[in-house]
Tab-separated table of C-alpha atoms in Angstrom:
chain	number	residue	atom	x	y	z
N	1	MET	CA	-80.993	19.461	126.165
N	2	LEU	CA	-78.430	22.109	127.379
N	3	PRO	CA	-74.384	20.894	126.569
N	4	GLU	CA	-72.365	19.782	129.579
N	5	LEU	CA	-69.322	21.803	130.779
N	6	SER	CA	-65.934	20.425	130.536
N	7	ARG	CA	-63.563	20.598	133.963
N	8	GLN	CA	-61.718	22.925	132.299
N	9	GLU	CA	-64.640	25.592	131.503
N	10	ILE	CA	-66.284	24.972	134.942
N	11	LEU	CA	-62.867	26.775	136.389
N	12	ARG	CA	-62.881	29.413	133.136
N	13	TYR	CA	-66.541	30.439	134.085
N	14	SER	CA	-66.224	29.844	138.039
N	15	ARG	CA	-66.905	33.191	138.679
N	16	HIS	CA	-70.273	33.038	137.313
N	17	LEU	CA	-70.807	29.718	138.744
N	18	LEU	CA	-70.729	31.254	141.834
N	19	ILE	CA	-73.433	34.078	140.903
N	20	PRO	CA	-76.999	32.360	141.837
N	21	GLU	CA	-78.500	33.913	138.869
N	22	VAL	CA	-76.024	32.403	136.410
N	23	GLY	CA	-74.899	29.388	138.000
N	24	LEU	CA	-74.481	25.795	136.315
N	25	ASP	CA	-77.340	25.734	134.398
N	26	GLY	CA	-77.174	29.717	133.212
N	27	GLN	CA	-73.516	29.213	131.991
N	28	ARG	CA	-75.047	26.268	130.243
N	29	LYS	CA	-77.184	28.311	128.424
N	30	LEU	CA	-74.899	30.664	127.554
N	31	LYS	CA	-72.867	27.595	125.876
N	32	ALA	CA	-76.201	26.837	123.838
N	33	SER	CA	-76.390	30.234	122.646
N	34	SER	CA	-75.812	32.234	119.591
N	35	VAL	CA	-75.301	36.004	119.169
N	36	LEU	CA	-74.957	37.644	115.503
N	37	VAL	CA	-72.881	40.653	116.274
N	38	ILE	CA	-73.539	43.355	112.839
N	39	GLY	CA	-69.864	45.530	112.949
N	40	THR	CA	-66.222	44.997	114.450
N	41	GLY	CA	-65.550	48.263	115.058
N	42	GLY	CA	-65.951	50.464	117.714
N	43	LEU	CA	-68.793	49.003	119.306
N	44	GLY	CA	-68.349	45.772	117.875
N	45	SER	CA	-64.921	45.366	119.450
N	46	PRO	CA	-66.168	45.156	123.069
N	47	VAL	CA	-68.978	43.299	122.673
N	48	ALA	CA	-67.417	40.709	121.077
N	49	LEU	CA	-64.399	39.957	123.458
N	50	TYR	CA	-66.915	39.916	126.634
N	51	LEU	CA	-69.119	37.303	124.553
N	52	ALA	CA	-66.422	35.699	124.017
N	53	ALA	CA	-64.899	35.732	127.311
N	54	ALA	CA	-68.705	34.880	128.816
N	55	GLY	CA	-68.669	31.613	127.092
N	56	ILE	CA	-71.813	32.202	124.176
N	57	GLY	CA	-70.905	29.284	122.226
N	58	ARG	CA	-71.440	30.789	119.038
N	59	ILE	CA	-70.630	33.934	117.688
N	60	GLY	CA	-71.199	35.462	114.132
N	61	LEU	CA	-69.307	38.451	112.987
N	62	VAL	CA	-70.600	40.420	110.004
N	63	ASP	CA	-68.227	43.485	108.712
N	64	TYR	CA	-66.257	43.523	105.038
N	65	ASP	CA	-63.591	46.319	106.673
N	66	VAL	CA	-59.711	46.509	107.068
N	67	VAL	CA	-58.167	47.465	109.995
N	68	ASP	CA	-56.968	50.656	109.688
N	69	PHE	CA	-53.873	52.302	111.709
N	70	SER	CA	-56.501	55.047	112.561
N	71	ASN	CA	-59.496	52.476	114.114
N	72	LEU	CA	-56.922	51.552	117.036
N	73	GLN	CA	-57.986	54.464	118.919
N	74	ARG	CA	-61.288	52.778	120.140
N	75	GLN	CA	-61.244	49.158	118.019
N	76	VAL	CA	-59.654	47.435	120.728
N	77	ILE	CA	-60.295	44.024	119.661
N	78	HIS	CA	-57.660	45.006	117.015
N	79	GLY	CA	-53.434	45.310	117.034
N	80	THR	CA	-51.290	47.104	115.165
N	81	SER	CA	-50.063	43.815	113.948
N	82	GLY	CA	-53.537	43.221	111.848
N	83	ILE	CA	-53.079	46.956	109.751
N	84	GLY	CA	-54.359	46.056	106.632
N	85	GLU	CA	-56.396	42.399	107.728
N	86	LEU	CA	-59.777	41.794	107.272
N	87	LYS	CA	-61.402	42.908	110.547
N	88	VAL	CA	-63.338	39.456	110.844
N	89	GLU	CA	-60.347	37.592	110.967
N	90	SER	CA	-58.106	39.622	112.990
N	91	ALA	CA	-61.498	39.949	115.560
N	92	ARG	CA	-62.002	35.806	115.103
N	93	ARG	CA	-58.344	35.473	116.118
N	94	ARG	CA	-58.340	37.597	119.091
N	95	MET	CA	-61.553	36.166	120.672
N	96	LEU	CA	-60.461	32.733	120.507
N	97	ASP	CA	-57.313	33.220	121.597
N	98	LEU	CA	-59.387	34.458	124.745
N	99	ASN	CA	-61.337	31.612	124.435
N	100	PRO	CA	-60.765	28.770	122.443
N	101	ASP	CA	-64.019	27.020	123.582
N	102	ILE	CA	-66.148	28.975	121.647
N	103	GLN	CA	-66.951	28.805	117.749
N	104	VAL	CA	-66.812	31.644	115.507
N	105	ASP	CA	-68.187	32.259	112.546
N	106	VAL	CA	-66.859	35.318	109.915
N	107	TYR	CA	-69.233	36.843	107.167
N	108	ASN	CA	-66.410	39.318	105.024
N	109	GLU	CA	-69.564	41.121	103.514
N	110	PRO	CA	-71.526	44.471	103.953
N	111	PHE	CA	-75.356	43.175	105.266
N	112	THR	CA	-77.657	43.760	102.994
N	113	SER	CA	-81.088	42.881	102.700
N	114	ALA	CA	-80.290	40.096	99.929
N	115	ASN	CA	-78.399	38.178	102.670
N	116	ALA	CA	-79.449	39.286	106.012
N	117	MET	CA	-82.291	36.795	106.404
N	118	GLN	CA	-79.291	34.233	105.381
N	119	ILE	CA	-77.051	34.988	107.859
N	120	ALA	CA	-79.207	35.623	110.682
N	121	GLU	CA	-81.475	32.774	110.552
N	122	SER	CA	-79.379	30.294	113.183
N	123	TYR	CA	-78.797	32.814	115.625
N	124	ASP	CA	-80.756	33.548	118.679
N	125	LEU	CA	-79.880	37.392	119.409
N	126	ILE	CA	-78.534	40.486	116.973
N	127	ILE	CA	-76.448	42.837	118.500
N	128	ASP	CA	-76.238	46.230	116.378
N	129	GLY	CA	-72.485	47.382	115.922
N	130	THR	CA	-73.122	49.391	112.903
N	131	ASP	CA	-72.828	53.047	112.117
N	132	ASN	CA	-74.789	54.079	109.600
N	133	PHE	CA	-78.805	54.336	109.105
N	134	PRO	CA	-79.421	51.733	106.079
N	135	THR	CA	-77.761	48.724	107.670
N	136	ARG	CA	-79.663	50.369	111.895
N	137	TYR	CA	-82.676	50.074	109.820
N	138	LEU	CA	-81.978	46.814	107.899
N	139	THR	CA	-81.305	45.171	111.709
N	140	ASN	CA	-84.256	46.395	112.939
N	141	ASP	CA	-86.650	44.975	110.586
N	142	LEU	CA	-84.704	41.844	110.122
N	143	CYS	CA	-85.322	41.447	113.977
N	144	VAL	CA	-88.728	42.385	113.734
N	145	LEU	CA	-89.437	40.053	110.330
N	146	THR	CA	-88.103	37.441	112.837
N	147	GLY	CA	-88.711	37.497	116.614
N	148	LYS	CA	-85.522	38.104	117.455
N	149	PRO	CA	-84.173	40.615	120.129
N	150	ASN	CA	-82.358	43.613	118.715
N	151	VAL	CA	-79.795	44.975	121.141
N	152	TYR	CA	-79.054	48.319	119.823
N	153	GLY	CA	-76.233	50.842	120.220
N	154	SER	CA	-75.091	54.284	118.897
N	155	ILE	CA	-72.230	56.759	119.840
N	156	TYR	CA	-71.287	60.056	118.974
N	157	ARG	CA	-68.513	62.419	119.989
N	158	PHE	CA	-69.142	62.305	124.356
N	159	ASP	CA	-72.897	60.597	123.853
N	160	GLY	CA	-74.152	57.223	123.840
N	161	GLN	CA	-77.425	55.036	123.480
N	162	VAL	CA	-78.248	51.663	124.270
N	163	SER	CA	-81.717	49.930	124.060
N	164	VAL	CA	-83.302	46.744	123.596
N	165	PHE	CA	-85.830	46.132	120.767
N	166	ASP	CA	-88.051	43.510	121.068
N	167	ALA	CA	-91.129	44.106	119.206
N	168	ARG	CA	-92.502	40.919	121.086
N	169	ARG	CA	-92.542	42.340	124.252
N	170	GLY	CA	-91.928	46.398	123.106
N	171	PRO	CA	-91.070	48.911	121.032
N	172	CYS	CA	-89.064	48.427	118.107
N	173	TYR	CA	-86.573	51.166	116.550
N	174	ARG	CA	-88.672	52.167	114.304
N	175	CYS	CA	-91.169	53.232	116.897
N	176	LEU	CA	-88.661	55.320	117.836
N	177	PHE	CA	-87.676	56.920	114.728
N	178	PRO	CA	-90.182	56.298	111.986
N	179	GLU	CA	-87.905	57.604	109.389
N	180	PRO	CA	-84.544	58.234	109.026
N	181	PRO	CA	-83.040	61.985	109.513
N	182	PRO	CA	-82.299	63.921	105.803
N	183	PRO	CA	-79.007	62.891	104.266
N	184	GLY	CA	-76.033	64.956	105.463
N	185	LEU	CA	-77.727	66.004	109.145
N	186	VAL	CA	-76.344	63.641	111.379
N	187	PRO	CA	-72.475	63.709	110.792
N	188	SER	CA	-70.535	60.180	111.135
N	189	CYS	CA	-67.838	59.206	113.639
N	190	ALA	CA	-65.514	59.716	110.514
N	191	GLU	CA	-66.641	63.531	110.233
N	192	GLY	CA	-67.333	64.334	114.167
N	193	GLY	CA	-65.073	62.237	115.751
N	194	VAL	CA	-65.884	60.021	118.861
N	195	LEU	CA	-64.215	59.827	122.207
N	196	GLY	CA	-61.731	56.746	122.308
N	197	VAL	CA	-63.748	54.870	125.282
N	198	LEU	CA	-66.632	55.704	124.689
N	199	PRO	CA	-67.443	52.570	122.425
N	200	GLY	CA	-66.404	50.620	125.440
N	201	THR	CA	-68.844	51.908	127.488
N	202	ILE	CA	-71.919	51.276	125.220
N	203	GLY	CA	-70.719	47.940	123.539
N	204	THR	CA	-69.919	46.731	127.095
N	205	LEU	CA	-73.536	47.361	128.066
N	206	GLN	CA	-74.703	45.854	125.032
N	207	ALA	CA	-73.112	43.035	126.169
N	208	THR	CA	-74.200	43.074	129.240
N	209	GLU	CA	-77.521	43.461	127.933
N	210	ALA	CA	-77.368	40.743	125.344
N	211	ILE	CA	-76.442	38.210	127.969
N	212	LYS	CA	-79.676	39.309	130.134
N	213	VAL	CA	-81.612	38.593	127.634
N	214	LEU	CA	-80.126	34.644	126.618
N	215	LEU	CA	-80.354	34.142	130.296
N	216	GLY	CA	-84.201	35.683	131.307
N	217	ILE	CA	-82.561	37.695	134.393
N	218	GLY	CA	-82.770	41.054	135.411
N	219	GLU	CA	-84.734	43.714	133.724
N	220	PRO	CA	-83.659	43.912	130.245
N	221	LEU	CA	-83.614	47.708	128.144
N	222	ILE	CA	-87.005	46.756	126.768
N	223	GLY	CA	-89.024	50.164	126.683
N	224	ARG	CA	-86.231	52.208	127.719
N	225	LEU	CA	-83.970	53.913	125.584
N	226	LEU	CA	-80.405	54.658	127.947
N	227	LEU	CA	-78.769	57.938	127.333
N	228	TYR	CA	-75.344	58.588	128.001
N	229	ASN	CA	-73.165	60.948	128.350
N	230	ALA	CA	-69.212	61.018	129.076
N	231	LEU	CA	-68.531	64.448	130.044
N	232	ASP	CA	-70.754	64.772	132.874
N	233	MET	CA	-71.099	60.881	133.377
N	234	SER	CA	-74.833	60.895	133.234
N	235	PHE	CA	-77.190	58.083	132.398
N	236	GLU	CA	-80.652	59.083	131.692
N	237	PHE	CA	-83.648	57.002	130.746
N	238	VAL	CA	-86.000	57.549	128.319
N	239	LYS	CA	-89.455	55.447	128.688
N	240	LEU	CA	-90.318	54.132	124.959
N	241	ARG	CA	-93.773	53.176	123.541
N	242	LYS	CA	-94.832	50.820	120.877
N	243	ASN	CA	-96.158	52.690	117.822
N	244	PRO	CA	-99.935	51.491	117.105
N	245	ASN	CA	-98.823	53.136	113.471
N	246	CYS	CA	-95.360	51.849	113.118
N	247	LYS	CA	-95.083	50.356	109.795
N	248	VAL	CA	-93.497	47.026	110.811
N	249	CYS	CA	-94.087	46.013	114.115
N	250	GLY	CA	-97.795	47.715	114.234
N	251	PRO	CA	-100.987	45.663	113.715
N	252	ASN	CA	-100.939	46.672	110.104
N	253	PRO	CA	-97.531	46.776	109.122
N	254	GLU	CA	-96.428	48.246	105.836
N	255	VAL	CA	-93.552	46.490	106.001
N	256	THR	CA	-93.712	42.672	105.435
N	257	GLN	CA	-90.186	42.132	103.767
N	258	LEU	CA	-86.919	43.696	103.271
N	259	ILE	CA	-86.784	46.835	101.473
N	260	ASP	CA	-83.804	49.038	99.786
N	261	TYR	CA	-82.816	50.769	102.894
N	262	GLU	CA	-80.397	52.870	101.190
N	263	ALA	CA	-82.782	53.947	99.161
N	264	PHE	CA	-85.135	54.389	101.972
N	265	CYS	CA	-82.311	56.724	104.135
N	266	GLY	CA	-81.043	58.195	101.037
N	267	VAL	CA	-77.299	57.362	101.997
N	268	PRO	CA	-74.971	54.899	101.515
N	269	GLY	CA	-75.127	51.726	103.626
N	270	HIS	CA	-71.269	52.003	104.545
N	271	ASP	CA	-68.566	55.021	105.643
N	272	HIS	CA	-66.009	53.693	102.769
N	273	ASP	CA	-66.660	57.505	101.430
N	274	SER	CA	-64.523	57.827	98.101
N	275	GLY	CA	-65.104	61.342	98.742
N	276	SER	CA	-66.182	61.613	95.058
N	277	VAL	CA	-69.369	63.376	94.162
N	278	GLY	CA	-69.718	62.085	90.430
N	279	GLY	CA	-71.259	64.036	87.890
N	280	GLY	CA	-68.002	65.789	87.020
N	281	TRP	CA	-68.087	68.009	89.706
N	282	ASP	CA	-64.874	66.377	90.955
N	283	ILE	CA	-61.200	67.593	91.125
N	284	THR	CA	-58.063	65.516	92.274
N	285	ALA	CA	-55.619	67.085	94.457
N	286	ALA	CA	-52.985	66.712	91.797
N	287	GLU	CA	-55.335	68.168	89.078
N	288	LEU	CA	-56.090	71.500	91.598
N	289	ALA	CA	-52.428	71.420	92.456
N	290	GLU	CA	-51.501	71.641	88.438
N	291	ARG	CA	-54.355	74.529	88.361
N	292	LEU	CA	-52.639	76.366	91.267
N	293	ARG	CA	-48.590	76.209	89.751
N	294	ARG	CA	-50.162	77.465	86.430
N	295	GLY	CA	-51.155	80.352	88.724
N	296	ASN	CA	-55.086	80.240	87.719
N	297	HIS	CA	-57.374	82.210	89.964
N	298	VAL	CA	-59.000	79.290	91.925
N	299	LYS	CA	-60.837	80.193	95.508
N	300	LEU	CA	-60.054	77.199	97.937
N	301	LEU	CA	-63.270	76.840	100.687
N	302	ASP	CA	-62.393	74.232	103.604
N	303	VAL	CA	-65.553	73.663	105.215
N	304	ARG	CA	-63.988	71.809	108.446
N	305	GLU	CA	-64.335	73.004	111.619
N	306	PRO	CA	-62.077	75.636	113.134
N	307	HIS	CA	-60.333	73.135	115.083
N	308	GLU	CA	-59.233	70.928	112.560
N	309	LEU	CA	-57.055	73.709	111.292
N	310	GLN	CA	-54.531	73.326	114.007
N	311	ILE	CA	-53.994	69.446	112.280
N	312	SER	CA	-53.428	70.158	108.591
N	313	ARG	CA	-54.534	73.360	106.227
N	314	ILE	CA	-54.369	74.509	102.690
N	315	GLU	CA	-52.653	78.153	102.517
N	316	GLY	CA	-54.864	80.821	101.655
N	317	ALA	CA	-58.062	78.776	102.107
N	318	THR	CA	-60.787	80.530	103.453
N	319	LEU	CA	-62.817	78.578	106.752
N	320	ILE	CA	-66.806	78.191	106.114
N	321	PRO	CA	-68.123	75.525	108.750
N	322	LEU	CA	-70.412	73.321	106.815
N	323	GLY	CA	-73.354	74.476	109.118
N	324	GLN	CA	-72.604	78.073	108.856
N	325	LEU	CA	-72.734	77.818	105.002
N	326	ALA	CA	-76.011	78.317	104.586
N	327	SER	CA	-75.973	81.588	105.876
N	328	ARG	CA	-72.842	82.667	104.847
N	329	LEU	CA	-73.913	82.488	101.123
N	330	SER	CA	-73.442	85.806	100.094
N	331	GLU	CA	-70.004	86.253	101.723
N	332	LEU	CA	-68.893	84.049	98.334
N	333	ASP	CA	-69.306	85.089	94.542
N	334	SER	CA	-70.698	82.406	92.417
N	335	ALA	CA	-68.600	84.303	89.231
N	336	GLU	CA	-65.107	82.802	90.799
N	337	GLU	CA	-63.547	79.534	90.422
N	338	MET	CA	-64.082	77.389	93.533
N	339	VAL	CA	-62.911	74.536	94.640
N	340	VAL	CA	-64.528	73.115	98.164
N	341	PHE	CA	-63.003	70.763	100.747
N	342	CYS	CA	-63.316	68.828	103.883
N	343	LYS	CA	-61.191	66.490	105.308
N	344	ALA	CA	-62.241	62.969	102.847
N	345	GLY	CA	-64.698	64.540	100.977
N	346	THR	CA	-67.891	63.833	102.589
N	347	ARG	CA	-68.546	67.282	103.999
N	348	SER	CA	-67.314	68.911	100.886
N	349	ALA	CA	-69.883	66.997	98.865
N	350	ARG	CA	-72.741	68.196	100.817
N	351	ALA	CA	-71.570	72.041	100.509
N	352	LEU	CA	-71.325	71.444	96.817
N	353	GLU	CA	-74.570	70.525	96.588
N	354	LEU	CA	-75.935	73.228	98.631
N	355	LEU	CA	-74.084	75.587	96.298
N	356	LEU	CA	-75.041	74.200	93.253
N	357	SER	CA	-78.907	74.488	94.763
N	358	ALA	CA	-78.013	78.402	95.251
N	359	GLY	CA	-76.960	78.409	91.546
N	360	PHE	CA	-73.293	77.990	92.152
N	361	ARG	CA	-71.947	76.681	88.653
N	362	LYS	CA	-68.199	77.601	88.899
N	363	VAL	CA	-67.730	75.106	91.511
N	364	LYS	CA	-65.525	71.771	92.118
N	365	ASN	CA	-65.247	69.049	95.408
N	366	LEU	CA	-61.314	68.373	95.958
N	367	GLN	CA	-62.069	64.097	95.750
N	368	GLY	CA	-60.856	62.524	99.176
N	369	GLY	CA	-60.400	66.158	101.105
N	370	ILE	CA	-57.349	67.591	102.491
N	371	ASN	CA	-56.036	63.896	103.081
N	372	ALA	CA	-55.747	63.382	99.648
N	373	TRP	CA	-53.669	66.917	99.244
N	374	ALA	CA	-51.608	65.489	102.032
N	375	MET	CA	-50.954	61.950	100.252
N	376	GLU	CA	-50.885	63.201	96.373
N	377	VAL	CA	-49.507	66.804	96.786
N	378	ASP	CA	-47.961	68.104	100.462
N	379	PRO	CA	-46.342	65.194	102.660
N	380	SER	CA	-45.603	67.832	104.789
N	381	GLN	CA	-49.455	67.672	105.964
N	382	PRO	CA	-50.570	65.139	108.459
N	383	ILE	CA	-53.489	62.210	107.389
N	384	TYR	CA	-56.032	61.957	110.238
């Protein structure tokens, strides 16, 4: 039995009611529907806003981050007044201001194999607004095992992807990507950047697909991968087929329950990197500053991209971008004391691994990167 609409809701959704494909019954369907949004960042922001505006009766939000100043360039559900607030609470407040007739559930916790089934159990559809591979594979396998549609989106710099993975009617994410990429091969948005409006484009497309699936209208992106490039404003479609050997949705699945996805992908299921590699290979900004003050000879190796030098720099550092490091090892002297740094410690940690594998031993990773240097040593340098 579908819920009725109040007179106020009829007025609110009047533009929907005028569309034959939606109408009164369709709007009542949306009111009866429930959607779980994984992540309230770049993609989750437009997704959550438009689902709330569309009248999805119950929306769940999973995130455990807080609003940061650097989020506001793209995470439009949050505002300056919410800096330091839990993202799920900031998002819920904005959604209920937009539409007080809906229910918003919040889960201020990481989405993991231990809690995913319980959190997702009562929702009709899952929207993947994640920014890391472990949670992406977890969301996919969860949806396959529970028979729920998975509206997928991803973004990087100027490029985005959208698809609907529904193993009951087509391929799943693992059919397209059976194995995750090697750790460190694909940089995150925090490392490589993203055009601020891009998640708005991709997230809105995800919200559109979710509404189509819930209403049973149109042709959802099942079996198709949409590729979007903002620079040339191109939309391309790649046809996807179900992989008969898929380990989770194939006829003889190997994955029959949720696994350890961080171990599977070889990377953490979040981007809250401390900039630390551990094992005694770290050096803090204060420790490095003291060494330099004492006149110790330390070679500084900056593995950022050349354009980042326009933002901040440590004088005297040698620039070798991470992508060029393997081919330029001959330019470095393994007998020198060396400190490697990047923006926040993620790329330099990978550079350290490369240097160690090449036989370098007198090398340290600047914990927290040049941002930590700016906070602790040289406040004239901006943090980005």
